[in-house]
XYZ file of C-alpha atoms in Angstrom:
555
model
C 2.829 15.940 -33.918
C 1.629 15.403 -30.059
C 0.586 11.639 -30.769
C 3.125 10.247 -31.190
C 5.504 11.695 -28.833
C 2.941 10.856 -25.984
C 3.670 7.686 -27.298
C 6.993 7.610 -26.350
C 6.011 9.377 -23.093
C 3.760 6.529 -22.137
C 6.066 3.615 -22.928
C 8.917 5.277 -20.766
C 6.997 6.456 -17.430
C 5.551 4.846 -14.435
C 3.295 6.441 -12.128
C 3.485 5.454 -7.965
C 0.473 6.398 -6.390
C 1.669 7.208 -2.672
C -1.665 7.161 -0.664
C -5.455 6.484 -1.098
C -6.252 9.419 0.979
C -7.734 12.062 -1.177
C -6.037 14.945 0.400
C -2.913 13.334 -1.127
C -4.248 13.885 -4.973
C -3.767 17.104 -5.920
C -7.050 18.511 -7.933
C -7.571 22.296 -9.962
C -9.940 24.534 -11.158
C -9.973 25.246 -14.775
C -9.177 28.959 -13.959
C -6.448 28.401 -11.760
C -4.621 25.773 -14.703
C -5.663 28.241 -17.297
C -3.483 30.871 -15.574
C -0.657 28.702 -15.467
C -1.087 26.971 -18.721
C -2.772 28.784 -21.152
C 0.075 29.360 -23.613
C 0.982 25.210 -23.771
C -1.594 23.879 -26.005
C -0.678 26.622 -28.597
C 2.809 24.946 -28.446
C 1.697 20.704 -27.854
C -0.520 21.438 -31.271
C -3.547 20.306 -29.439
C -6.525 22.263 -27.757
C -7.269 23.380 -24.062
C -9.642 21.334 -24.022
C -7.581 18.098 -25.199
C -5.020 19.399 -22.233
C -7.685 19.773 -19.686
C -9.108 16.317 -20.907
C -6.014 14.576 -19.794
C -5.812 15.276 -16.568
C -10.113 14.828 -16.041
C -11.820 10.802 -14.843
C -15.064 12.238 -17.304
C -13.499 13.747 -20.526
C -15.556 16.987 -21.344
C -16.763 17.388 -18.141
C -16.578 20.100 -15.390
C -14.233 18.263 -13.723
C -11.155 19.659 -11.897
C -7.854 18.869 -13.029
C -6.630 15.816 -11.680
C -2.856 15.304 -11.317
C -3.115 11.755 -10.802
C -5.295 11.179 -13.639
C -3.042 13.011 -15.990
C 0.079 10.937 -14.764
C -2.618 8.119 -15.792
C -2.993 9.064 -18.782
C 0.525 9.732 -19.729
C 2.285 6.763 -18.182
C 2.143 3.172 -19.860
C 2.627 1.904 -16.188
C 1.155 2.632 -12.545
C 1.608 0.640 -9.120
C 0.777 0.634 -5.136
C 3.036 0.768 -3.189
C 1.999 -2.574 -0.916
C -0.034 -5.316 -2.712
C -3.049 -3.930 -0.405
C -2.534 -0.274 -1.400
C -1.992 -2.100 -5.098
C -5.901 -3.380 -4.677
C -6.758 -0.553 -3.361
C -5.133 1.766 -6.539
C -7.235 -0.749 -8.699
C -10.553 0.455 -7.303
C -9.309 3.718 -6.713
C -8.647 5.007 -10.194
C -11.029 2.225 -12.348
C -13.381 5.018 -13.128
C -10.336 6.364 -15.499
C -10.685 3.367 -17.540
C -15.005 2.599 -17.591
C -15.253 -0.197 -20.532
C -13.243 -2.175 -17.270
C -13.696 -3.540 -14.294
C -10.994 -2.749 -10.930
C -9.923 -6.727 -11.402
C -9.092 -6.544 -14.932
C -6.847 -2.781 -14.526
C -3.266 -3.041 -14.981
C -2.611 -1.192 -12.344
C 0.347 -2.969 -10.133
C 2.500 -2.725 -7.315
C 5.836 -2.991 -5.497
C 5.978 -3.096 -1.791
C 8.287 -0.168 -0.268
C 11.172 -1.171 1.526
C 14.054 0.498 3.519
C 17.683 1.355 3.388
C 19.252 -1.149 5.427
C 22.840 0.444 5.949
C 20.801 3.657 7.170
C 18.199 2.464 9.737
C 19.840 -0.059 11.085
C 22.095 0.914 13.585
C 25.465 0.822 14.115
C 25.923 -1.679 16.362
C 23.421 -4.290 14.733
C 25.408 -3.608 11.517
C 28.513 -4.533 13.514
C 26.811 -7.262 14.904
C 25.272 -8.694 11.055
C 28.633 -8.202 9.769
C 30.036 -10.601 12.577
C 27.461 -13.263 13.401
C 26.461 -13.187 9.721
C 29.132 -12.162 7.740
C 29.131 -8.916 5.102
C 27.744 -10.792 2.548
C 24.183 -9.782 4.335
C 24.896 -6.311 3.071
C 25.222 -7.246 -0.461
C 22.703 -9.393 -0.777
C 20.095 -8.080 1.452
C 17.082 -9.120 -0.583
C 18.095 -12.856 -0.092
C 16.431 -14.484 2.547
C 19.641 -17.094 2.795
C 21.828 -14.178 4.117
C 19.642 -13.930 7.074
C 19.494 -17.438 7.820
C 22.529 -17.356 10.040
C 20.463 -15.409 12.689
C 18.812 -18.323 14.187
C 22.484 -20.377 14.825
C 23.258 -16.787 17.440
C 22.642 -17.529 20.825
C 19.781 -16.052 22.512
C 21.923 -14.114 25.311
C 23.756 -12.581 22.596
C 20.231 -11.542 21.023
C 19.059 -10.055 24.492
C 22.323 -8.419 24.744
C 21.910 -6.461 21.543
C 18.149 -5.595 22.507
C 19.205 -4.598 26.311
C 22.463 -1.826 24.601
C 19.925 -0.301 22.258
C 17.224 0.009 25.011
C 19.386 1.510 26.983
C 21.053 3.712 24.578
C 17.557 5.036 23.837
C 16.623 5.529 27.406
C 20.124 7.819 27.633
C 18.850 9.691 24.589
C 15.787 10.552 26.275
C 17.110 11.832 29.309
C 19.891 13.557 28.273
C 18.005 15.226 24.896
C 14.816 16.299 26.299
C 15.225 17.232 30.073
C 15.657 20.714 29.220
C 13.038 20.330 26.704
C 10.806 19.589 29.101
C 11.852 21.680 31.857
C 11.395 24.723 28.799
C 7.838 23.484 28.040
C 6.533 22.320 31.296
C 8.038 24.469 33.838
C 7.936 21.895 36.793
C 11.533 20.686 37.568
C 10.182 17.848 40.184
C 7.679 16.936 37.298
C 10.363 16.622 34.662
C 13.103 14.593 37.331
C 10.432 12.581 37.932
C 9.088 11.581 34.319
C 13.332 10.752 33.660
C 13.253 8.471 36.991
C 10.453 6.659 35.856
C 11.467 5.553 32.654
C 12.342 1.838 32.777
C 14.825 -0.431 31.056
C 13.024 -3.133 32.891
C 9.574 -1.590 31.276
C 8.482 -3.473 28.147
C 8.457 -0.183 25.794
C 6.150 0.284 22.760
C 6.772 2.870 20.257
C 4.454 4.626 18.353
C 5.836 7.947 15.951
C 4.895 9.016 12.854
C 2.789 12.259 11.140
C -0.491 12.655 13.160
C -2.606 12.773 10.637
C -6.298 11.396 11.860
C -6.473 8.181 9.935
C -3.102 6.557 11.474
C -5.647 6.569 14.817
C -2.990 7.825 18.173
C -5.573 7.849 19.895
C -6.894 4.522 20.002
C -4.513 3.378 22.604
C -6.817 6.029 24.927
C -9.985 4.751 24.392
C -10.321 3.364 27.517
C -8.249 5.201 30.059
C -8.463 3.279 32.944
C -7.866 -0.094 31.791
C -4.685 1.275 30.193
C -3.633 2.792 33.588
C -4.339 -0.894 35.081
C -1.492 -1.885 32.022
C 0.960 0.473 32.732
C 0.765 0.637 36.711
C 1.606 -2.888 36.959
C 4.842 -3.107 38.968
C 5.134 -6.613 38.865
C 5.039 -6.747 34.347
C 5.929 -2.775 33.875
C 4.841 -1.371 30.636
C 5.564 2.293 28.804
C 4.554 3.790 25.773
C 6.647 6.167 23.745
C 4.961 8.429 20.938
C 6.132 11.041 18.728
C 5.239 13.175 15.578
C 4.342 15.863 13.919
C 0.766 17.381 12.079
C 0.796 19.244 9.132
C 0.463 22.549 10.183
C -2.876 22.595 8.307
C -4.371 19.498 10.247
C -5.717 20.984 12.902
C -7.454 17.121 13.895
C -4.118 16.326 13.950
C -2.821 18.485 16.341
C -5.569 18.390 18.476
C -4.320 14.516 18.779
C -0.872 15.755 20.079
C -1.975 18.767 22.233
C -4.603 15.350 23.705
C -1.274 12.832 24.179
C 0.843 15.574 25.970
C -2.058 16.493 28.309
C -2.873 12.422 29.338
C 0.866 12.045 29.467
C 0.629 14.102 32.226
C -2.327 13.127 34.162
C -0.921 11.449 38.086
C -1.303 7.939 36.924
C 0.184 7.851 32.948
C 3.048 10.386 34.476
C 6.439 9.015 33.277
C 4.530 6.039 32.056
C 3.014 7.788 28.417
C 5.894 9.568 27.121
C 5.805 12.150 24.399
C 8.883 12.877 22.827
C 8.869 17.007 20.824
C 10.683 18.268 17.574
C 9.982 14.453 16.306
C 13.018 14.365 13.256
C 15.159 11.785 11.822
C 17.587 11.719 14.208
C 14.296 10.745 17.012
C 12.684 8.195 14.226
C 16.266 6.135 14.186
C 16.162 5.975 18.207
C 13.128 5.132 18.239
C 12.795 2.454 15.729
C 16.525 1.255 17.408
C 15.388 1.120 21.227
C 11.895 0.342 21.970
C 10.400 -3.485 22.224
C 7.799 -2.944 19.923
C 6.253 -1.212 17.111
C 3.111 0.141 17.634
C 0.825 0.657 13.963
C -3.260 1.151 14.124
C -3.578 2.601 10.842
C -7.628 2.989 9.575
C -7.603 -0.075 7.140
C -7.126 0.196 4.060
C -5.468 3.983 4.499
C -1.833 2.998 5.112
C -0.605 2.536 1.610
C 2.708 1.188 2.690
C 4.490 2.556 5.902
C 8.241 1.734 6.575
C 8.611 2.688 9.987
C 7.819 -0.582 10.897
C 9.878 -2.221 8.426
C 12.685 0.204 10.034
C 12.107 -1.079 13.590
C 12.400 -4.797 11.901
C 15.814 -4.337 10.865
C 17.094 -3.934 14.846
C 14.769 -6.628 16.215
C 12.227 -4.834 17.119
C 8.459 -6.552 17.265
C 5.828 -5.256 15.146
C 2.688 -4.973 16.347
C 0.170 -3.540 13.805
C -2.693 -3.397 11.497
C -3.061 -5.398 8.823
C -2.595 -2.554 5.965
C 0.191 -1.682 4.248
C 3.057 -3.595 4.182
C 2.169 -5.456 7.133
C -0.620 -7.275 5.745
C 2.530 -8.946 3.388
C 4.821 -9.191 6.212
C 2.743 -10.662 8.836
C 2.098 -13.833 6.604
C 5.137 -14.323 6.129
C 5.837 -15.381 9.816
C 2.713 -15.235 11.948
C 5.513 -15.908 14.738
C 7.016 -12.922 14.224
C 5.096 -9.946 15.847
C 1.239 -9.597 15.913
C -1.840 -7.991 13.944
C -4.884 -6.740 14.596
C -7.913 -8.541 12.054
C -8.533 -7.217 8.669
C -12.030 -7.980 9.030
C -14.336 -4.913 9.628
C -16.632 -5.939 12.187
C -18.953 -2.046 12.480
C -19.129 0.132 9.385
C -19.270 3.278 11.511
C -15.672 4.096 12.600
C -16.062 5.158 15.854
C -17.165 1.383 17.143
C -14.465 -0.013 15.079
C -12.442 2.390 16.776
C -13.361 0.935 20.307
C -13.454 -2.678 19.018
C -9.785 -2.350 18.040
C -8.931 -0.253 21.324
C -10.168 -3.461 23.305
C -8.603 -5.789 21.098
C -5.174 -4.267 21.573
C -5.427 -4.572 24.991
C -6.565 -7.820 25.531
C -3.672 -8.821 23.238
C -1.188 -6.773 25.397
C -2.524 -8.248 28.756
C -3.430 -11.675 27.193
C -0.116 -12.308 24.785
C 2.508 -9.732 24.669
C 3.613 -8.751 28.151
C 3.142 -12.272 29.694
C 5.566 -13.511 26.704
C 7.808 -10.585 27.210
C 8.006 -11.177 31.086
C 8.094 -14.710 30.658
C 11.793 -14.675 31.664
C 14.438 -17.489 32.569
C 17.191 -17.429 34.853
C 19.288 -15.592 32.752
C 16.650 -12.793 32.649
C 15.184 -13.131 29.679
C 12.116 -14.342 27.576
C 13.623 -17.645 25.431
C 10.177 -17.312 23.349
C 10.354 -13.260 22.561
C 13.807 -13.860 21.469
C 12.487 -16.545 18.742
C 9.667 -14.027 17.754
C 12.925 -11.440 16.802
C 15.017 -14.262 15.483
C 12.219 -15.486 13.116
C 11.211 -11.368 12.103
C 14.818 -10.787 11.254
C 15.414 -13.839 9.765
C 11.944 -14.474 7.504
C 10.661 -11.098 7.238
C 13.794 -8.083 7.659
C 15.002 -9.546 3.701
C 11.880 -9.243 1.846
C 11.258 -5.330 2.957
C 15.116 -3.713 2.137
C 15.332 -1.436 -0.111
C 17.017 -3.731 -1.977
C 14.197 -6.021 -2.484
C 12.449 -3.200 -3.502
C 14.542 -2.174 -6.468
C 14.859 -5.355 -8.036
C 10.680 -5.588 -7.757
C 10.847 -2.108 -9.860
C 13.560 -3.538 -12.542
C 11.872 -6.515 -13.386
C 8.183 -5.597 -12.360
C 8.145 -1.869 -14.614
C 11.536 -0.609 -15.722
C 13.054 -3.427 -17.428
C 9.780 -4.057 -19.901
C 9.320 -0.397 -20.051
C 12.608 -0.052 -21.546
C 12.389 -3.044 -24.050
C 9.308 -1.419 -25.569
C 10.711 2.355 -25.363
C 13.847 0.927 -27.460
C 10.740 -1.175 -29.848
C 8.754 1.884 -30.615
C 11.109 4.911 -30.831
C 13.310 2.828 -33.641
C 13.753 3.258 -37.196
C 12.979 7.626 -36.134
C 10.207 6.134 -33.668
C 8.449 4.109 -36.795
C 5.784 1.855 -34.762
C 5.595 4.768 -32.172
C 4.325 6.581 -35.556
C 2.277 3.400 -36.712
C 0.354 2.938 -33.081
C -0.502 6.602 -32.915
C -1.903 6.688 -36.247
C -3.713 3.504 -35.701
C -5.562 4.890 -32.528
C -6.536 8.213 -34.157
C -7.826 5.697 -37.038
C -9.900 4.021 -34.592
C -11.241 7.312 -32.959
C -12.358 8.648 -35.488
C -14.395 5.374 -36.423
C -15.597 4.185 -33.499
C -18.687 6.025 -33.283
C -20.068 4.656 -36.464
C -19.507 0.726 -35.983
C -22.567 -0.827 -35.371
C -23.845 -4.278 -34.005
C -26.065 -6.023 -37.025
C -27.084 -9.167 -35.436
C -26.734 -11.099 -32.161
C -27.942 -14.993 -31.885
C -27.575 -17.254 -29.158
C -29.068 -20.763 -28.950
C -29.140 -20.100 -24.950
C -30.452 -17.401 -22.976
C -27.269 -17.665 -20.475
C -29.285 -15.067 -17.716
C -31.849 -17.972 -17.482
C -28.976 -20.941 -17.053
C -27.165 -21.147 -14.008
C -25.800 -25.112 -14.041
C -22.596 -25.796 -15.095
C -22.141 -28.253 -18.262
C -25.005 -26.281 -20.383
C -23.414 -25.606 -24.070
C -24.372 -22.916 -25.876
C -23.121 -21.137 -29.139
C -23.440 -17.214 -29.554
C -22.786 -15.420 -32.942
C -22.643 -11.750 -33.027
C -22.208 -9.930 -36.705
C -20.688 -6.118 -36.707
C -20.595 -3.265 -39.397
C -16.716 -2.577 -38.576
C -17.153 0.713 -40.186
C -13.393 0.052 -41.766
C -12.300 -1.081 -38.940
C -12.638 -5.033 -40.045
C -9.173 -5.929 -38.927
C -8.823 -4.150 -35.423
C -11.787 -5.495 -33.279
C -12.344 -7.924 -30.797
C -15.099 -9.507 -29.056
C -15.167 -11.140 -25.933
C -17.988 -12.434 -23.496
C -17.604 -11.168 -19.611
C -18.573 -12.717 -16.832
C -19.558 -11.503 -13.815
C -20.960 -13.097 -10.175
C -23.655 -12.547 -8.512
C -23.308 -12.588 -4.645
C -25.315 -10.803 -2.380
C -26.211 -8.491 -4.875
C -22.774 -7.670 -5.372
C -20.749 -8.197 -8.725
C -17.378 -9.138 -9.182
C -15.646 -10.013 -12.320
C -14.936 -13.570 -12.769
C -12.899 -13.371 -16.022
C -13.666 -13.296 -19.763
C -13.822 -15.471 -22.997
C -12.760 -14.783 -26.821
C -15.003 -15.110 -29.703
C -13.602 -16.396 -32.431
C -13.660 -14.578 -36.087
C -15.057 -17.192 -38.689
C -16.258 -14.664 -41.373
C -15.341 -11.335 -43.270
C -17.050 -9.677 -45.763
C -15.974 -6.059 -46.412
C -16.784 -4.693 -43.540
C -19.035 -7.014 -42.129
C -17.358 -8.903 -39.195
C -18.975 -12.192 -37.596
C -17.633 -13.231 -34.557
C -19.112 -16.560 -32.531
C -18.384 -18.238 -29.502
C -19.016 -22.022 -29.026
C -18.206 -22.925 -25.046
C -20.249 -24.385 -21.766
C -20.983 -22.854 -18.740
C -18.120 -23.722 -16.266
C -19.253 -23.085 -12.619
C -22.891 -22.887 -11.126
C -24.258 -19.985 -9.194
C -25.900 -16.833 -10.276
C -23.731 -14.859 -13.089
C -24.325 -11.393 -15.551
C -23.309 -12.061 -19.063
C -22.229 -9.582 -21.579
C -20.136 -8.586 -24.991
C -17.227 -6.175 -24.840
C -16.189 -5.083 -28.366
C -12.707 -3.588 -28.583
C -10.117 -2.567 -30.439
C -7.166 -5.008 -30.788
C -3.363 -4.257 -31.567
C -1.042 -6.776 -30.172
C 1.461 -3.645 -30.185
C -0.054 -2.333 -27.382
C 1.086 -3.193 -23.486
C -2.000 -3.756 -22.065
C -6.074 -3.024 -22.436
C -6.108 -0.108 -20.483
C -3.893 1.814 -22.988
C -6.511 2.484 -25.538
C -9.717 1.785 -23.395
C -12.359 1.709 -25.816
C -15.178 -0.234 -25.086
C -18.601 -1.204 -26.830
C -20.903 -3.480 -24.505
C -23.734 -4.917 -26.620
């Protein structure tokens, strides 16, 4: 039958949601899937309209076909892919499962991390291996490997920085001057863009796709105090961007065709760079040779990102957003690089926009560049090199790839693969058992009914704490006598917004046939303003979680 190996399915699959942009969720029509998979019901034993149901939020609706609400529905398991973007999936996707609330979904995470051996380059690999010996490469999730960072001497830190700089810089010139001189057509233009770029400059980097919500363009909100920034000779500063749009994003594009044409304007010439063809090869020089990492995502759009995580791994600064992985990363050493507020001051974007603008350069002019240029007499900044010590050596560990797989085993495919190896034995018995029990369930629900609710309080009309009451609710269980549960739910009232403070069992202190009374003898815990209300469900301690059978009764 289908049942039961969906079952099976379920207990062995986890989805990652990738993005919370909707453009990233890939939606149908019922005549386009019909084209493509007419003939697969016929051969699952189950109806279109059971197929179609799967992948809808509103079963028996007009709804498209959702993709991510099918891998919903068919894996046991789903995560984020930051603890943000995590929250985020939660709210997201809570309209899949409507007897529950976002807070209560089972809906997880694991926070994306990156491939140490291949992003960090060469010569800081040479350099771990020495100062911190090769056991940093096999245990790169351990934050102990690291610690031997902070015993290397500073000059030795500066050293590294001032090589990869300047191998960067070399990359530049050499790999697009005839780039340039193709696109642009002025030779004295070009020469003049290479003779401008600075080792001395404090570089910030800023690649990645160009698609609107990762914001390029906030850095030009306000050309002419960014001119004041860059045109300083005494603290010299120079961007770097690169990327690519999708070649549908025409927003995107028009953010790139914008760059190129400031980056040549008299007074950001050789001082805004734009680097073309934006591959791997220009994403591992980048995130190698610049100072900083520039991020300025539209909160809460970046799910993850790793490009800054990348750029961590060769001591370079992060300076970013808090979304994504940064909003983890950033607590972790508050020393380590900078952030831009998570609090949204304007709810229309385009003062937010200009808020943040400002705020990034104050912070540049205010923080960054004095610390950067705040050299000794050996030429460099003592405190920048403790803000790279302390991001290598308290934040590079915790976002390796490493780190990352070990969240997955223990987090998802570990207890996945206890309870695939429960259900499917004995010829998948209790794979058998659960699937019969939910059709069993189905095909009662409709017809239990609530008898009789008492309650020696009226809890809407109590709001101290310390108030007992006792609440006894009696259901027709319609056969169903063993299977259901009753719980009170609790929710806060704040500014006429709810949010789910938790939940309380009743107990079971009578059967009769089908005739179920459940009661509840507690106190009111906290004051304030609170919603009360009974959720009846079913109950199988053989399922993983509440959200795998989500039926719901609210009396």
């Amino acid at each position: 039958d289908f049942t039961t190996p969906l079952e099976l399915v379920r207990s062995s699959s986890l989805y990652t949601v990738h993005t919370p942009v909707p453009a990233g969720h890939d939606y149908f029509d019922e005549g386009l899937a019909h084209k493509y998979l007419n003939e697969f019901p016929g051969r699952l034993g189950i109806t279109w309209q059971d197929l179609m149901n799967m992948g809808r939020e509103n079963p028996d609706s007009q709804d498209r076909f959702s993709m991510s609400v099918f891998a919903l529905n068919t894996c046991q398991e789903a995560n984020g892919v930051s603890w943000l973007h995590g929250e985020v999936s939660k709210k997201m996707f809570a309209g899949v499962w409507k007897g529950y609330s976002w807070e209560e979904s089972h809906v997880g995470y694991v926070t994306n991390g990156v491939h140490m051996p291949t992003w960090a380059a060469s010569e800081w690999k040479s350099f771990y291996a020495e100062k911190l010996g090769d056991q940093v490469f096999s245990h790169q999730s351990d934050p102990k490997a690291w610690e031997g960072i902070f015993k290397v001497k500073d000059e030795e830190i500066w050293n590294m920085r001032t090589t990869m700089k300047n191998k960067f810089i070399n990359f530049v010139k050499r790999d697009f001057k005839a780039k340039w001189l193709a696109n642009q057509g002025d030779p004295s233009a070009v020469i003049k863009i290479l003779e401008r770029i600075n080792p001395n400059a404090l570089i910030i980097g800023f690649a990645r796709r160009f698609a609107t919500y990762k914001r390029a363009h906030l850095l030009f909100t306000d050309l002419d105090r960014l001119a004041r920034i860059v045109n300083n000779e005494q603290f010299p500063v120079q961007f770097i961007f690169s990327g690519k749009a999708h070649p549908a994003d025409g927003a995107g594009q028009g953010l790139i065709k914008r760059i190129t044409e400031i980056s040549r304007m008299p007074q950001f010439q050789g001082k805004i760079i734009f680097l073309e063809d934006y591959n791997m090869i220009v994403a591992k020089r980048l995130v190698t040779g610049v100072d900083i990492w520039l991020n300025t995502p539209t909160r809460p759009l970046e799910a993850s990102g790793t490009s800054g995580e990348k750029a961590e791994m060769n001591g370079v600064l992060n300076f970013s957003v808090l979304d994504g992985w940064w909003y983890e990363g950033y607590r972790l050493d508050e020393k380590a690089g900078w952030a831009l507020t998570d609090k949204r001051t304007f709810t229309d974007q385009s003062q937010q926009d200009k808020l943040d603008a400002a705020t990034i350069y104050s912070m540049l002019e205010n923080e960054i560049i004095p610390l950067y240029f705040a050299k000794n007499s050996k030429g460099y900044s003592p405190e920048w090199i403790q803000y790279i010590k302390r991001s290598i050596g308290h934040i590079a560990p915790q976002y390796t790839m490493q780190r990352m797989i070990e969240d997955y085993i223990e987090r998802f495919y570990e207890p996945e693969a206890k309870r695939f190896d429960k259900i499917s034995a004995d010829s998948f018995k209790l794979a058998k058992e659960i699937a019969a029990w939910k059709e069993k369930v189905a095909a009662a629900w409709d017809g239990v009914k609530v008898l009789e609710v008492s309650t020696d309080r009226d809890l809407s009309q109590h709001t101290n704490s310390g108030e007992a009451f006792t609440t006894t609710i009696k259901i027709d269980a319609n056969g169903l006598a063993d299977d259901l549960a009753l719980e009170l739910v609790i929710d806060k009232v704040h500014d006429n917004q709810e949010s789910r403070v938790g939940s309380v069992p009743f107990k079971v202190v009578s059967k009769d046939g089908n005739i179920v009374t459940f009661q509840l003898a507690d106190k009111l815990r906290d004051p304030g303003v609170f919603r009360y209300s009974y959720r009846l469900y079913p109950s199988n301690p053989e399922l993983p979680h509440r959200q795998d059978f989500a039926f719901v009764r609210w009396i």
